[in-house]
Amino acid sequence: MSEQSLVAELVTEIIEDALARLALDRPWESYGLAAEVHDDGSTVQAAYYFDADGTAEPAPMLSRTFTLVELREAVRASDGPSWDVFVLKIHRASGQAATRALTGDEAAEWSLLPEDDARLVELLRSRPDDFQGPIG
């Protein structure tokens, strides 16, 4: 399997895991997840539902965190470094999902420390420019 195919398969598994854990019977407009993956394989996650009026509520985390670790290893450069934070956003009505893999200074702004919750909620809120097609 090519590296690109493996990455696509792992990202699909992550999205399917998130969708399987979301409450499909409750009102939510979008979902945002940020996950830090450390070199020792441990992960830290934060996830939120957003309803139509913009209210955010904690949402389920991924259950198969090993998939995040596998994804990180699959994209690791041969010289060592890989991404530090993986971001997933899902827009329910349009059926679109968007992912980002962040490193360095860009990853640092996504700190998952509890004192950064309000800022993280805003970063995870879906915006039209997060997706390739219209979400409205």
GROMACS .gro file of C-alpha atoms in nm:
model
  136
    1MET     CA    1   0.000   0.000   0.000
    2SER     CA    2   0.137   0.342  -0.089
    3GLU     CA    3   0.198   0.601   0.182
    4GLN     CA    4  -0.077   0.820   0.035
    5SER     CA    5  -0.327   0.531   0.037
    6LEU     CA    6  -0.236   0.442   0.395
    7VAL     CA    7  -0.282   0.802   0.508
    8ALA     CA    8  -0.620   0.823   0.330
    9GLU     CA    9  -0.732   0.496   0.492
   10LEU     CA   10  -0.626   0.609   0.840
   11VAL     CA   11  -0.796   0.949   0.805
   12THR     CA   12  -1.114   0.770   0.692
   13GLU     CA   13  -1.094   0.543   1.000
   14ILE     CA   14  -1.060   0.847   1.227
   15ILE     CA   15  -1.363   1.018   1.069
   16GLU     CA   16  -1.569   0.698   1.093
   17ASP     CA   17  -1.469   0.658   1.460
   18ALA     CA   18  -1.579   1.015   1.533
   19LEU     CA   19  -1.910   0.974   1.349
   20ALA     CA   20  -1.986   0.646   1.526
   21ARG     CA   21  -1.951   0.818   1.862
   22LEU     CA   22  -2.154   1.129   1.782
   23ALA     CA   23  -2.509   1.155   1.908
   24LEU     CA   24  -2.704   1.149   1.585
   25ASP     CA   25  -3.033   1.198   1.767
   26ARG     CA   26  -2.943   1.533   1.923
   27PRO     CA   27  -2.918   1.869   1.752
   28TRP     CA   28  -2.567   1.963   1.648
   29GLU     CA   29  -2.443   2.152   1.349
   30SER     CA   30  -2.073   2.078   1.361
   31TYR     CA   31  -1.811   1.886   1.554
   32GLY     CA   32  -1.451   1.973   1.625
   33LEU     CA   33  -1.174   1.753   1.762
   34ALA     CA   34  -0.811   1.832   1.838
   35ALA     CA   35  -0.570   1.558   1.939
   36GLU     CA   36  -0.209   1.581   2.049
   37VAL     CA   37  -0.009   1.268   1.978
   38HIS     CA   38   0.316   1.227   2.169
   39ASP     CA   39   0.623   1.026   2.074
   40ASP     CA   40   0.542   0.765   2.340
   41GLY     CA   41   0.206   0.699   2.171
   42SER     CA   42  -0.007   0.876   2.428
   43THR     CA   43  -0.278   1.114   2.315
   44VAL     CA   44  -0.465   1.408   2.462
   45GLN     CA   45  -0.797   1.499   2.303
   46ALA     CA   46  -1.057   1.773   2.320
   47ALA     CA   47  -1.385   1.758   2.128
   48TYR     CA   48  -1.695   1.975   2.107
   49TYR     CA   49  -2.039   1.979   1.948
   50PHE     CA   50  -2.163   2.312   1.814
   51ASP     CA   51  -2.534   2.374   1.767
   52ALA     CA   52  -2.698   2.615   1.523
   53ASP     CA   53  -2.683   2.910   1.764
   54GLY     CA   54  -2.311   2.853   1.825
   55THR     CA   55  -2.333   2.695   2.169
   56ALA     CA   56  -2.049   2.450   2.235
   57GLU     CA   57  -2.078   2.137   2.448
   58PRO     CA   58  -1.817   1.869   2.519
   59ALA     CA   59  -1.844   1.577   2.278
   60PRO     CA   60  -1.712   1.219   2.273
   61MET     CA   61  -1.344   1.164   2.198
   62LEU     CA   62  -1.210   0.905   1.956
   63SER     CA   63  -1.213   0.554   2.094
   64ARG     CA   64  -0.941   0.411   1.869
   65THR     CA   65  -0.655   0.644   1.954
   66PHE     CA   66  -0.404   0.400   1.809
   67THR     CA   67  -0.527   0.513   1.465
   68LEU     CA   68  -0.395   0.862   1.543
   69VAL     CA   69  -0.060   0.712   1.639
   70GLU     CA   70  -0.054   0.506   1.317
   71LEU     CA   71  -0.138   0.816   1.112
   72ARG     CA   72   0.140   1.013   1.277
   73GLU     CA   73   0.389   0.736   1.203
   74ALA     CA   74   0.268   0.701   0.843
   75VAL     CA   75   0.347   1.065   0.765
   76ARG     CA   76   0.667   1.084   0.969
   77ALA     CA   77   0.951   1.207   0.752
   78SER     CA   78   1.245   0.971   0.715
   79ASP     CA   79   1.456   1.222   0.910
   80GLY     CA   80   1.227   1.203   1.212
   81PRO     CA   81   0.978   1.483   1.274
   82SER     CA   82   0.605   1.451   1.224
   83TRP     CA   83   0.298   1.653   1.319
   84ASP     CA   84   0.206   1.722   1.681
   85VAL     CA   85  -0.165   1.808   1.668
   86PHE     CA   86  -0.437   1.659   1.447
   87VAL     CA   87  -0.757   1.861   1.394
   88LEU     CA   88  -1.085   1.721   1.261
   89LYS     CA   89  -1.395   1.927   1.186
   90ILE     CA   90  -1.724   1.781   1.063
   91HIS     CA   91  -2.013   1.987   0.926
   92ARG     CA   92  -2.328   1.778   0.964
   93ALA     CA   93  -2.565   1.928   0.705
   94SER     CA   94  -2.313   1.933   0.420
   95GLY     CA   95  -2.156   1.600   0.516
   96GLN     CA   96  -1.809   1.748   0.486
   97ALA     CA   97  -1.508   1.672   0.700
   98ALA     CA   98  -1.184   1.868   0.712
   99THR     CA   99  -0.855   1.765   0.869
  100ARG     CA  100  -0.530   1.944   0.948
  101ALA     CA  101  -0.201   1.818   1.084
  102LEU     CA  102  -0.003   2.085   1.268
  103THR     CA  103   0.352   2.116   1.392
  104GLY     CA  104   0.580   2.372   1.553
  105ASP     CA  105   0.441   2.717   1.629
  106GLU     CA  106   0.114   2.638   1.455
  107ALA     CA  107   0.061   2.335   1.681
  108ALA     CA  108   0.150   2.537   1.991
  109GLU     CA  109  -0.158   2.759   1.948
  110TRP     CA  110  -0.374   2.446   1.981
  111SER     CA  111  -0.265   2.374   2.338
  112LEU     CA  112  -0.503   2.127   2.500
  113LEU     CA  113  -0.438   2.247   2.854
  114PRO     CA  114  -0.760   2.299   3.057
  115GLU     CA  115  -0.692   2.669   3.107
  116ASP     CA  116  -0.705   2.713   2.729
  117ASP     CA  117  -1.054   2.563   2.686
  118ALA     CA  118  -1.232   2.884   2.577
  119ARG     CA  119  -0.969   2.957   2.313
  120LEU     CA  120  -0.969   2.596   2.196
  121VAL     CA  121  -1.348   2.597   2.158
  122GLU     CA  122  -1.319   2.893   1.921
  123LEU     CA  123  -1.042   2.726   1.720
  124LEU     CA  124  -1.256   2.411   1.683
  125ARG     CA  125  -1.567   2.602   1.572
  126SER     CA  126  -1.634   2.526   1.203
  127ARG     CA  127  -1.606   2.811   0.957
  128PRO     CA  128  -1.685   2.810   0.584
  129ASP     CA  129  -1.317   2.839   0.489
  130ASP     CA  130  -1.241   2.515   0.678
  131PHE     CA  131  -1.414   2.316   0.404
  132GLN     CA  132  -1.375   2.282   0.027
  133GLY     CA  133  -1.739   2.334  -0.061
  134PRO     CA  134  -2.019   2.551   0.074
  135ILE     CA  135  -2.154   2.454   0.415
  136GLY     CA  136  -2.439   2.701   0.435
   0.00000   0.00000   0.00000
